[in-house]
Coordinates of C-alpha atoms in Angstrom, one line a residue:
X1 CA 3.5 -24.4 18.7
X2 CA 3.4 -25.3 14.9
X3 CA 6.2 -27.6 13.9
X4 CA 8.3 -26.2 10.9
X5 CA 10.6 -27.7 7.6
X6 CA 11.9 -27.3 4.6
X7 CA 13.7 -28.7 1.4
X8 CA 15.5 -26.8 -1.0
X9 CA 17.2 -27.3 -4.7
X10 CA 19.5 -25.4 -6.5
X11 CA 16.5 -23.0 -8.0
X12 CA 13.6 -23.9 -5.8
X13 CA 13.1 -22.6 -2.7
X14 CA 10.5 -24.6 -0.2
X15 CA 9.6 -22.8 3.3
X16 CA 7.4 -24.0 5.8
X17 CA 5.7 -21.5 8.2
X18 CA 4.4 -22.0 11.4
X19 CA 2.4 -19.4 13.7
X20 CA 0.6 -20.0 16.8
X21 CA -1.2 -17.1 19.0
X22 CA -3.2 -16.4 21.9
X23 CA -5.2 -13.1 22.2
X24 CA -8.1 -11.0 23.7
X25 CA -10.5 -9.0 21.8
X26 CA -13.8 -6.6 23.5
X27 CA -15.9 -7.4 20.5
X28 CA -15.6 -11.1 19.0
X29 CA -17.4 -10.6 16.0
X30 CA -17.2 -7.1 15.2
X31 CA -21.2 -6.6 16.3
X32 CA -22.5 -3.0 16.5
X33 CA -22.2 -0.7 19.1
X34 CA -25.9 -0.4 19.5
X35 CA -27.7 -4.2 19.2
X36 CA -29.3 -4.8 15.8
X37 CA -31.9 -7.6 14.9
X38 CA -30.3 -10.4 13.2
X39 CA -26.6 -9.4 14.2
X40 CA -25.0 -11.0 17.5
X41 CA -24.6 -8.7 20.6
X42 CA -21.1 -7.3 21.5
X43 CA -19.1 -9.9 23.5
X44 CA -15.4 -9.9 24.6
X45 CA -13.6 -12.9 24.7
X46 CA -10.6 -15.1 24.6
X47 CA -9.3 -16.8 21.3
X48 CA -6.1 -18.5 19.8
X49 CA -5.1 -18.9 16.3
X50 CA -3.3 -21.7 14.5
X51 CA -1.6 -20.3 11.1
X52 CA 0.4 -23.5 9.3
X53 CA 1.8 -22.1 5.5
X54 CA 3.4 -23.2 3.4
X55 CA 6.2 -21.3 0.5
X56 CA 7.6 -21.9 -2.7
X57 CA 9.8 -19.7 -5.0
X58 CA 11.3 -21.1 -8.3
X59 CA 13.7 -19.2 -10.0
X60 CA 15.2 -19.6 -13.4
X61 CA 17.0 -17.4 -15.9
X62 CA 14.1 -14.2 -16.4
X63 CA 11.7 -15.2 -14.3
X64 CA 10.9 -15.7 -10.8
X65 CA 8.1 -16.8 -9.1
X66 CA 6.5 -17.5 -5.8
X67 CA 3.4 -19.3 -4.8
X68 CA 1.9 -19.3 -1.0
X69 CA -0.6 -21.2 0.5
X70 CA -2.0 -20.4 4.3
X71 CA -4.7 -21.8 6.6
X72 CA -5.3 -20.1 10.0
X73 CA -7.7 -21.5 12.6
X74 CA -9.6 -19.1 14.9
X75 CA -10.9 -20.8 18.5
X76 CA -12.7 -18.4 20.8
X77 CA -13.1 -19.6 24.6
X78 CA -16.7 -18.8 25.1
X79 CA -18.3 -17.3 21.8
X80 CA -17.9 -20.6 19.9
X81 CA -20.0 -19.4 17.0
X82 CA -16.9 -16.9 16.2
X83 CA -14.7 -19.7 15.5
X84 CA -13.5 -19.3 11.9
X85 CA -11.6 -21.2 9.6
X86 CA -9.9 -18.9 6.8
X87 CA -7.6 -19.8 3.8
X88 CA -5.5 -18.0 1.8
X89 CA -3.6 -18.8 -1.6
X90 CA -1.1 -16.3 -3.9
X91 CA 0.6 -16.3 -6.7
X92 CA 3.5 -13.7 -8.3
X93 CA 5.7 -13.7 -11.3
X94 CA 8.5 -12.1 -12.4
X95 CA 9.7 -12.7 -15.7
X96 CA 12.1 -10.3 -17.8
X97 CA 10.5 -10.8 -21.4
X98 CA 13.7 -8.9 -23.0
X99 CA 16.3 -7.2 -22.1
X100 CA 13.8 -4.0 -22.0
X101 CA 10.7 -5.6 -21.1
X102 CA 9.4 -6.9 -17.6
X103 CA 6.3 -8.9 -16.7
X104 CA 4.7 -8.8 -13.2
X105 CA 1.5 -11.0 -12.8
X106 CA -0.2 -12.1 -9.6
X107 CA -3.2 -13.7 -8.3
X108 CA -4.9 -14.5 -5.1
X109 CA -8.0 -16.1 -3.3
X110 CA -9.5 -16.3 0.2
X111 CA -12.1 -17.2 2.3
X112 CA -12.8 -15.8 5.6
X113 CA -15.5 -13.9 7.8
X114 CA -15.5 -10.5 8.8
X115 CA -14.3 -10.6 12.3
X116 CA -11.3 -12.6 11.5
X117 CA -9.9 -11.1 8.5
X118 CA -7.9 -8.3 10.2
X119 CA -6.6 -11.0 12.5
X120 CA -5.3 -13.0 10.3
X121 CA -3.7 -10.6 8.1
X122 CA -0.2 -9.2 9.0
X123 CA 0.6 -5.9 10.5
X124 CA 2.1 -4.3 7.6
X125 CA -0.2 -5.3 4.9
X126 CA -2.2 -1.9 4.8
X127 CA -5.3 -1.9 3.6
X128 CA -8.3 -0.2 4.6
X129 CA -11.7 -1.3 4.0
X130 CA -15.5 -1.5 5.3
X131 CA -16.8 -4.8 7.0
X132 CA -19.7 -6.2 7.0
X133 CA -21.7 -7.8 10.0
X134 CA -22.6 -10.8 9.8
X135 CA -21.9 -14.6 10.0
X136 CA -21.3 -15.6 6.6
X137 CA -18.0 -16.7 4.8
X138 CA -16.3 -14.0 1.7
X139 CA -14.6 -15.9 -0.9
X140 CA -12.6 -13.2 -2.9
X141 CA -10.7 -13.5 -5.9
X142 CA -8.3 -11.1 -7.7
X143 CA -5.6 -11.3 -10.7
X144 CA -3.4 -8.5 -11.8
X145 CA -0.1 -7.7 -14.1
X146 CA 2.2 -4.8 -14.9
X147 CA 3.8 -4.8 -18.1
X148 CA 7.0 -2.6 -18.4
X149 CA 9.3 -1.9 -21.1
X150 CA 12.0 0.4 -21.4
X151 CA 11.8 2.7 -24.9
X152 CA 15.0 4.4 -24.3
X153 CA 17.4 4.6 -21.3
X154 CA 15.1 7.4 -19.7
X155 CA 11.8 6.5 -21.3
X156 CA 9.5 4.3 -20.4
X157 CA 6.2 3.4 -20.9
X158 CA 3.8 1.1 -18.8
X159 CA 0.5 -0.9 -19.0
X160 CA -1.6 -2.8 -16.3
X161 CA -4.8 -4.8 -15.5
X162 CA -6.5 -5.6 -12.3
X163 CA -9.3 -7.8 -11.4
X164 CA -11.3 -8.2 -8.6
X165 CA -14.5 -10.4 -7.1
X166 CA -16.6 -11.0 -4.2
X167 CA -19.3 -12.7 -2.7
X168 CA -21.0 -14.5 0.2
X169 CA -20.9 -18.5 0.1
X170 CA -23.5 -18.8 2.8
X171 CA -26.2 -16.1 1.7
X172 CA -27.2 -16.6 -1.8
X173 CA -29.2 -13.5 -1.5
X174 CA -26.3 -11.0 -0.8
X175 CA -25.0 -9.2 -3.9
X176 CA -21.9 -10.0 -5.7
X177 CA -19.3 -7.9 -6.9
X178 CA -16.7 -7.2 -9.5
X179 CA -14.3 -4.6 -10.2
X180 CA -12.1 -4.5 -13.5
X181 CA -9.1 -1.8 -14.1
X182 CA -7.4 -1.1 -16.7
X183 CA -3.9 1.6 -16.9
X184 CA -1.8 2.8 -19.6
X185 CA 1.3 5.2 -18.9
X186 CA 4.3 6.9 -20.1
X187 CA 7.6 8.2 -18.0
X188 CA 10.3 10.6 -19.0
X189 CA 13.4 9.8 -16.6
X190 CA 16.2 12.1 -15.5
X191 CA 18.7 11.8 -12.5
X192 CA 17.2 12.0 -9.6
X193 CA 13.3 12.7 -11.0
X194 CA 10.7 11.4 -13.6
X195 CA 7.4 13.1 -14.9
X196 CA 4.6 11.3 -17.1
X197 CA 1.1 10.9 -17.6
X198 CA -1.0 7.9 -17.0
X199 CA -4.7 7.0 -18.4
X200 CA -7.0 4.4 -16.2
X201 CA -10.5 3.2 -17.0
X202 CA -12.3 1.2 -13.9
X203 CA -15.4 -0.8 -14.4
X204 CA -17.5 -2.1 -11.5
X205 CA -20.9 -4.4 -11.0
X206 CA -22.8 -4.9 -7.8
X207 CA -25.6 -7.5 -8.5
X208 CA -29.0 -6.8 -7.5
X209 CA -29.9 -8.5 -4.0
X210 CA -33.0 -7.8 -1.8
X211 CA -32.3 -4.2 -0.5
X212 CA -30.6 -3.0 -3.6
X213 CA -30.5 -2.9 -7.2
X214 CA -27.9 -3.6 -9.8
X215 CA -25.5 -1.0 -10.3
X216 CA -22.7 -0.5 -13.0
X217 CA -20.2 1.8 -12.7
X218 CA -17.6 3.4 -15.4
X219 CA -14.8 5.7 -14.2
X220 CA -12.4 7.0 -16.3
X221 CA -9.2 8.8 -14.8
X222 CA -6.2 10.8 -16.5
X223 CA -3.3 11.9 -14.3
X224 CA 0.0 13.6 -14.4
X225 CA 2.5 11.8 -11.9
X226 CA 5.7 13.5 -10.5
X227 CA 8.2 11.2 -9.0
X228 CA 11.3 12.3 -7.0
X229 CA 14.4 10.6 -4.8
X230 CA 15.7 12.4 -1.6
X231 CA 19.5 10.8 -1.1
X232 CA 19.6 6.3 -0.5
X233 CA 16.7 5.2 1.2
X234 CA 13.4 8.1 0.5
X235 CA 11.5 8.4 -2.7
X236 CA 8.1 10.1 -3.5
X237 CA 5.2 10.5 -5.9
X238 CA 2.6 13.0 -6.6
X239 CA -0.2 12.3 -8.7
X240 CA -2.7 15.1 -10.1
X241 CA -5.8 14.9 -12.5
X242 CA -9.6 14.8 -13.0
X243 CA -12.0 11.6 -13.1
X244 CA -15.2 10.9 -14.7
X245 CA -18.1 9.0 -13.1
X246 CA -20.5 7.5 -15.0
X247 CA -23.4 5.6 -14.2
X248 CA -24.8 4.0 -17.4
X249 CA -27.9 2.7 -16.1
X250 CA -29.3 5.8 -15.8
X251 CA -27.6 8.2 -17.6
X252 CA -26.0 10.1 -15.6
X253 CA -21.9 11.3 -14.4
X254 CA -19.8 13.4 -12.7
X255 CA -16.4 14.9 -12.9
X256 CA -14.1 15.2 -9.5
X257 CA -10.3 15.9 -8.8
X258 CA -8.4 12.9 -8.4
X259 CA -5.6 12.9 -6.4
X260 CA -2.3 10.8 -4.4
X261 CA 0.6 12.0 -2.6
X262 CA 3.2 9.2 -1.1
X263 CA 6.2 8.9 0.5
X264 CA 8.3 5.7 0.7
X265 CA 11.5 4.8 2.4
X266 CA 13.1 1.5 1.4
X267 CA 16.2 -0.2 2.0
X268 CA 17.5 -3.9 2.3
X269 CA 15.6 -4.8 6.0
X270 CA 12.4 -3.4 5.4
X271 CA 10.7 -0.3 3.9
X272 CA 7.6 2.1 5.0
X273 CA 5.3 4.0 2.9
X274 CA 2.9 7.4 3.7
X275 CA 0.6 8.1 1.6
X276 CA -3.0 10.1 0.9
X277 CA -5.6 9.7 -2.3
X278 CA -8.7 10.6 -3.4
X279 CA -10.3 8.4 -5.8
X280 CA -13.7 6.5 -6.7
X281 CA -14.0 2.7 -6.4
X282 CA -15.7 -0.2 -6.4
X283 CA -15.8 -2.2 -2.8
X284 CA -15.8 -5.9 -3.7
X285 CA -15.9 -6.7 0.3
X286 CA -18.9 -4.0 0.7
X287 CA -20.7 -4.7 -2.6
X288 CA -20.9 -1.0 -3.0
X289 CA -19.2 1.8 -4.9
X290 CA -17.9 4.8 -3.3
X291 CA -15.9 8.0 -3.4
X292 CA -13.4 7.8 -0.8
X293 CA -10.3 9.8 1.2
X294 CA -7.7 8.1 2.9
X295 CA -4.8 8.3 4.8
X296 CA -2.3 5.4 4.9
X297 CA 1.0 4.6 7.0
X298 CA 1.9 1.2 6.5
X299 CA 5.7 -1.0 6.3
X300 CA 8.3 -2.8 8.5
X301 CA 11.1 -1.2 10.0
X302 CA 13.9 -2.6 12.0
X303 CA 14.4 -1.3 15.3
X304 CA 17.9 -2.9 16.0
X305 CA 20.7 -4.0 13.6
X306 CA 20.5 -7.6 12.2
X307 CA 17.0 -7.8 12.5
X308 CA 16.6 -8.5 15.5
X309 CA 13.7 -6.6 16.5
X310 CA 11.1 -5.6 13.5
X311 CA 8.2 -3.1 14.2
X312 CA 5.4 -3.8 11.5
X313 CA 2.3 -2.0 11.2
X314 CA -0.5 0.0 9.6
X315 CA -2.1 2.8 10.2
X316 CA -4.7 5.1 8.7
X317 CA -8.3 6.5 8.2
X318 CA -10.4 6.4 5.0
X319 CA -13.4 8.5 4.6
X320 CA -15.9 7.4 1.7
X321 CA -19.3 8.8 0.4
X322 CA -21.4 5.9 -1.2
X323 CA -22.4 6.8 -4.4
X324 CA -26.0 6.6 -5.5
X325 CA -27.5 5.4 -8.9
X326 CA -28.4 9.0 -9.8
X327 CA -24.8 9.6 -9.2
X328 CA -25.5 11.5 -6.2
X329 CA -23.3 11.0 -3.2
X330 CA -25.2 9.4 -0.2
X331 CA -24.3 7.0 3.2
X332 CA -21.3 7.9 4.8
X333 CA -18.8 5.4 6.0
X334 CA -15.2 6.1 7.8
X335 CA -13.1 3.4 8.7
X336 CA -10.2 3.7 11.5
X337 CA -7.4 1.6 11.7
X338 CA -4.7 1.1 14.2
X339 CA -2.2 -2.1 13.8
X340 CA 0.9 -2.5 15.5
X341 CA 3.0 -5.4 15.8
X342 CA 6.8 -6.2 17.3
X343 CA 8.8 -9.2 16.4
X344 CA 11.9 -10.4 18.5
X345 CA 14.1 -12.8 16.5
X346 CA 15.0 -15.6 19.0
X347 CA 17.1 -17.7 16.4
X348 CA 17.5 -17.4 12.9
X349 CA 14.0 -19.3 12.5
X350 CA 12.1 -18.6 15.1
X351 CA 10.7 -15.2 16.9
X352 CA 8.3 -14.2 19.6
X353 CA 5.5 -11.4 18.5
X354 CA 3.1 -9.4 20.1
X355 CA 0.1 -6.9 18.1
X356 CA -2.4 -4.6 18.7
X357 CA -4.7 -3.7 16.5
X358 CA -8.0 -1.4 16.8
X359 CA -10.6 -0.7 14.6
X360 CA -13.3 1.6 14.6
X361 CA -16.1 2.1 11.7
X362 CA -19.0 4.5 11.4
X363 CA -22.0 4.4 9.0
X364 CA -25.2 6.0 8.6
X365 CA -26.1 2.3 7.8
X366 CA -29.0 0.4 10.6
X367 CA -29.5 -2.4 9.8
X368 CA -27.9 -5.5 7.3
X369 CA -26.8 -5.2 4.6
X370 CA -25.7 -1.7 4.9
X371 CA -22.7 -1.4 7.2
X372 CA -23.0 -0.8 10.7
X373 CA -20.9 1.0 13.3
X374 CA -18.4 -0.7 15.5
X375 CA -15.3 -0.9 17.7
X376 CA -12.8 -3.3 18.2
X377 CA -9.8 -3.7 20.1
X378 CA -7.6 -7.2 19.9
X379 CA -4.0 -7.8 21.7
X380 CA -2.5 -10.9 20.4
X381 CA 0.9 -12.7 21.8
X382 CA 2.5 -15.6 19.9
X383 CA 5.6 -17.6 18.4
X384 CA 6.2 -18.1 14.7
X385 CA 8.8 -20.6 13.0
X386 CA 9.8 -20.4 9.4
X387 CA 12.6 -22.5 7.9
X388 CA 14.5 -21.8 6.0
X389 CA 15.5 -18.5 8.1
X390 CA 13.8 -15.4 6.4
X391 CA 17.5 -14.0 5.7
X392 CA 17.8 -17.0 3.4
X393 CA 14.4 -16.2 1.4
X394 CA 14.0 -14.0 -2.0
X395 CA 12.5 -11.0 -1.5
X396 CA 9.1 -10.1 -2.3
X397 CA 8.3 -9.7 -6.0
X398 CA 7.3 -5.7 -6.8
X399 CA 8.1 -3.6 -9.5
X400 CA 11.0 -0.8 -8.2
X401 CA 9.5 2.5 -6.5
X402 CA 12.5 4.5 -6.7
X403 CA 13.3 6.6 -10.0
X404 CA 17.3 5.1 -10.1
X405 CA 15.6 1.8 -9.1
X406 CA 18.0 1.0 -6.6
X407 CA 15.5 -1.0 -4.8
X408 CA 15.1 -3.5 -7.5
X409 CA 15.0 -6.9 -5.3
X410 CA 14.3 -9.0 -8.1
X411 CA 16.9 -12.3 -7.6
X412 CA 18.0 -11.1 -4.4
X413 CA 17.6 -12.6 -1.0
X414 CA 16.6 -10.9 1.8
X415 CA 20.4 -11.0 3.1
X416 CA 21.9 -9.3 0.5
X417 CA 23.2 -6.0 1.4
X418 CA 24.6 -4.8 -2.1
X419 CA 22.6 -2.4 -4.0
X420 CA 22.0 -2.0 -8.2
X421 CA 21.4 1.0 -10.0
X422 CA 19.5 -0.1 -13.7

């Protein structure tokens, strides 16, 4: 058990977090289902892991902003070259510009192996995403903003910026990638709906390595985006238009339907989100580009009043094509994910939690660096303290989903039980 502290000031908010769990996996480090030279054999085995962090918010008039730092040790029982150390460090902002005008900005970086980084994610995080095999250590890097600004009472127009990077720190000979974004949009409000049209250019760069070549990738996307709010706690979006792929290296492109459908409940405990899209995208994880399908239930929903018992999870499956330098699609690769966790709060700062979590990937790939087929299963049990009590913490930072924006959470604590409507 990880001991736990915290000191606070009238705008600064300081919270130490503490997890410590014990757990069971069938495949330690995600190894193929069929043995592969070069990758280690399938093994189950025991393992516990050791998650200190550390949180601070700082609040002033406009802006708020929350930095957080985490470190989580992973011990196996027998299969000690599995044992990983992985870090983690983010930062948000929220700053109101104007009276009109708000700013979100974030950044992040990690460092963790393949095996582990599902593990030491939380339940509710939802992402999907290839893996690699191997025994080398990712560092990732990424930096975003939304910028936001209010024309008229029901107009609004939006622009935004993403960044993202990747690459092995053991294996020099692995390719590194990057994947740049780039959004500009316009919303016409009314009471309960919104319509507008957004415009997105993506550019992504897989350096050469051994068994591949450099590739560069251009996408351009325009959509039309519906949005729509069914009574207090549901809102939902549609999103329909046409992409362009191009490759420049060699000339060539295609077009394709782009495409997302999601549903969101939120409320002042937790919130849930459904969702489906169809898009093209650089992998900065799999140092390949792809055209990809998925399917994603992810949140945190209180089971019982007060808290006291939270279900968080994700859940989904993503179906991708990888697409060749003639533009052609080739390899397939689905990922399957199934992550499930319960939290029962003991005291205000402390509260026992058990997960599942399966995974399952399939690839034409054979051998490294392709991706291989694999299936995991993991069951974890543990104890996590966080002081001060998460009732007494600001909310995440996010810009408002619903079209009244009644979720707006910016300044609020996770307590608060009053609602604003802009």
């Amino acid at each position: 058990m990880l001991a736990s502290g915290a000191a606070r000031g009238a705008d600064t908010e300081v919270a130490l977090v503490g997890e410590a769990q014990l757990g069971w996996t069938d495949n330690a480090q995600s190894s193929p289902d069929e043995p592969v030279p070069g990758v280690p054999e399938k093994k189950a085995d025991a393992f516990a892991v050791l998650s200190p962090g550390l949180g601070l918010t700082r609040g002033t008039r406009g802006a708020l902003q929350r930095l957080g730092v985490t470190t989580s040790v992973t011990l196996h029982w027998h299969e000690r070259d599995a044992d990983t150390w992985s870090n983690r460090a983010e930062y948000q902002g929220l700053f109101d510009l104007d009276p009109r005008t708000s700013l979100l900005v974030g950044t992040s970086a990690s460092t963790t192996r393949a095996w582990t980084a599902t593990i030491v994610t939380p339940a509710g995080a939802g992402e999907l995403s290839g893996t690699l095999q191997g025994t080398g250590t990712t560092l990732t890097l990424g930096a975003d903003e939304t910028l936001s600004h209010d024309l008229t009472r029901s107009l609004r127009g939006w622009q935004g910026a993403r960044f993202a990077y990747g690459r092995s720190l053991d294996d020099s000979a692995q390719p590194r990638s990057t994947d740049t974004q780039a959004s500009l949009g316009l919303e016409r409000s009314f009471r309960l709906d919104a319509v507008g049209l957004e415009l997105r250019g993506e550019y992504g760069t897989v350096s050469s390595s051994a068994a591949r070549p450099s590739v560069r990738q251009l996408t351009s996307t325009a959509v039309a985006i519906h949005r729509h709010d069914f009574g207090r706690y549901f809102t939902s979006r549609l999103e329909a238009g046409a992409m362009r792929v191009d490759r420049p290296s060699s000339g060539r492109h295609f077009w394709h339907p782009s495409a997302l459908a999601a549903l969101a409940y939120t409320d002042d405990w937790g919130g849930a989100a459904l969702s489906y899209s169809h898009r093209a995208t650089t992998s900065v994880t799999l140092g390949q580009t792809l055209l990809v399908d998925e399917v994603l239930l992810s949140g945190a929903v209180p089971l019982l009043g007060e808290r006291t018992l939270v279900v968080a999870g994700s859940a989904g499956y993503q179906r991708g094509r990888v697409i060749e330098e003639d533009a052609s699609r080739g390899a397939r690769l689905e990922v399957t994910l199934a992550d499930l966790g319960l939290a029962w709060q003991l005291a205000p700062s402390a509260a026992l939690g058990l997960r599942y979590q399966h995974t399952r990937q399939l690839s034409d790939g054979t051998a490294p660096p392709d991706p291989l087929s694999f299936r995991r299963n993991s069951v974890l049990a543990g104890v996590s303290l966080r002081f001060p009590p998460e009732t007494e913490l600001r909310r995440p930072l996010r810009q408002p989903l619903r079209v009244d924006r009644a979720d707006d959470v910016r300044g609020r604590r996770s307590g608060d039980h009053e609602r604003r409507v802009d």
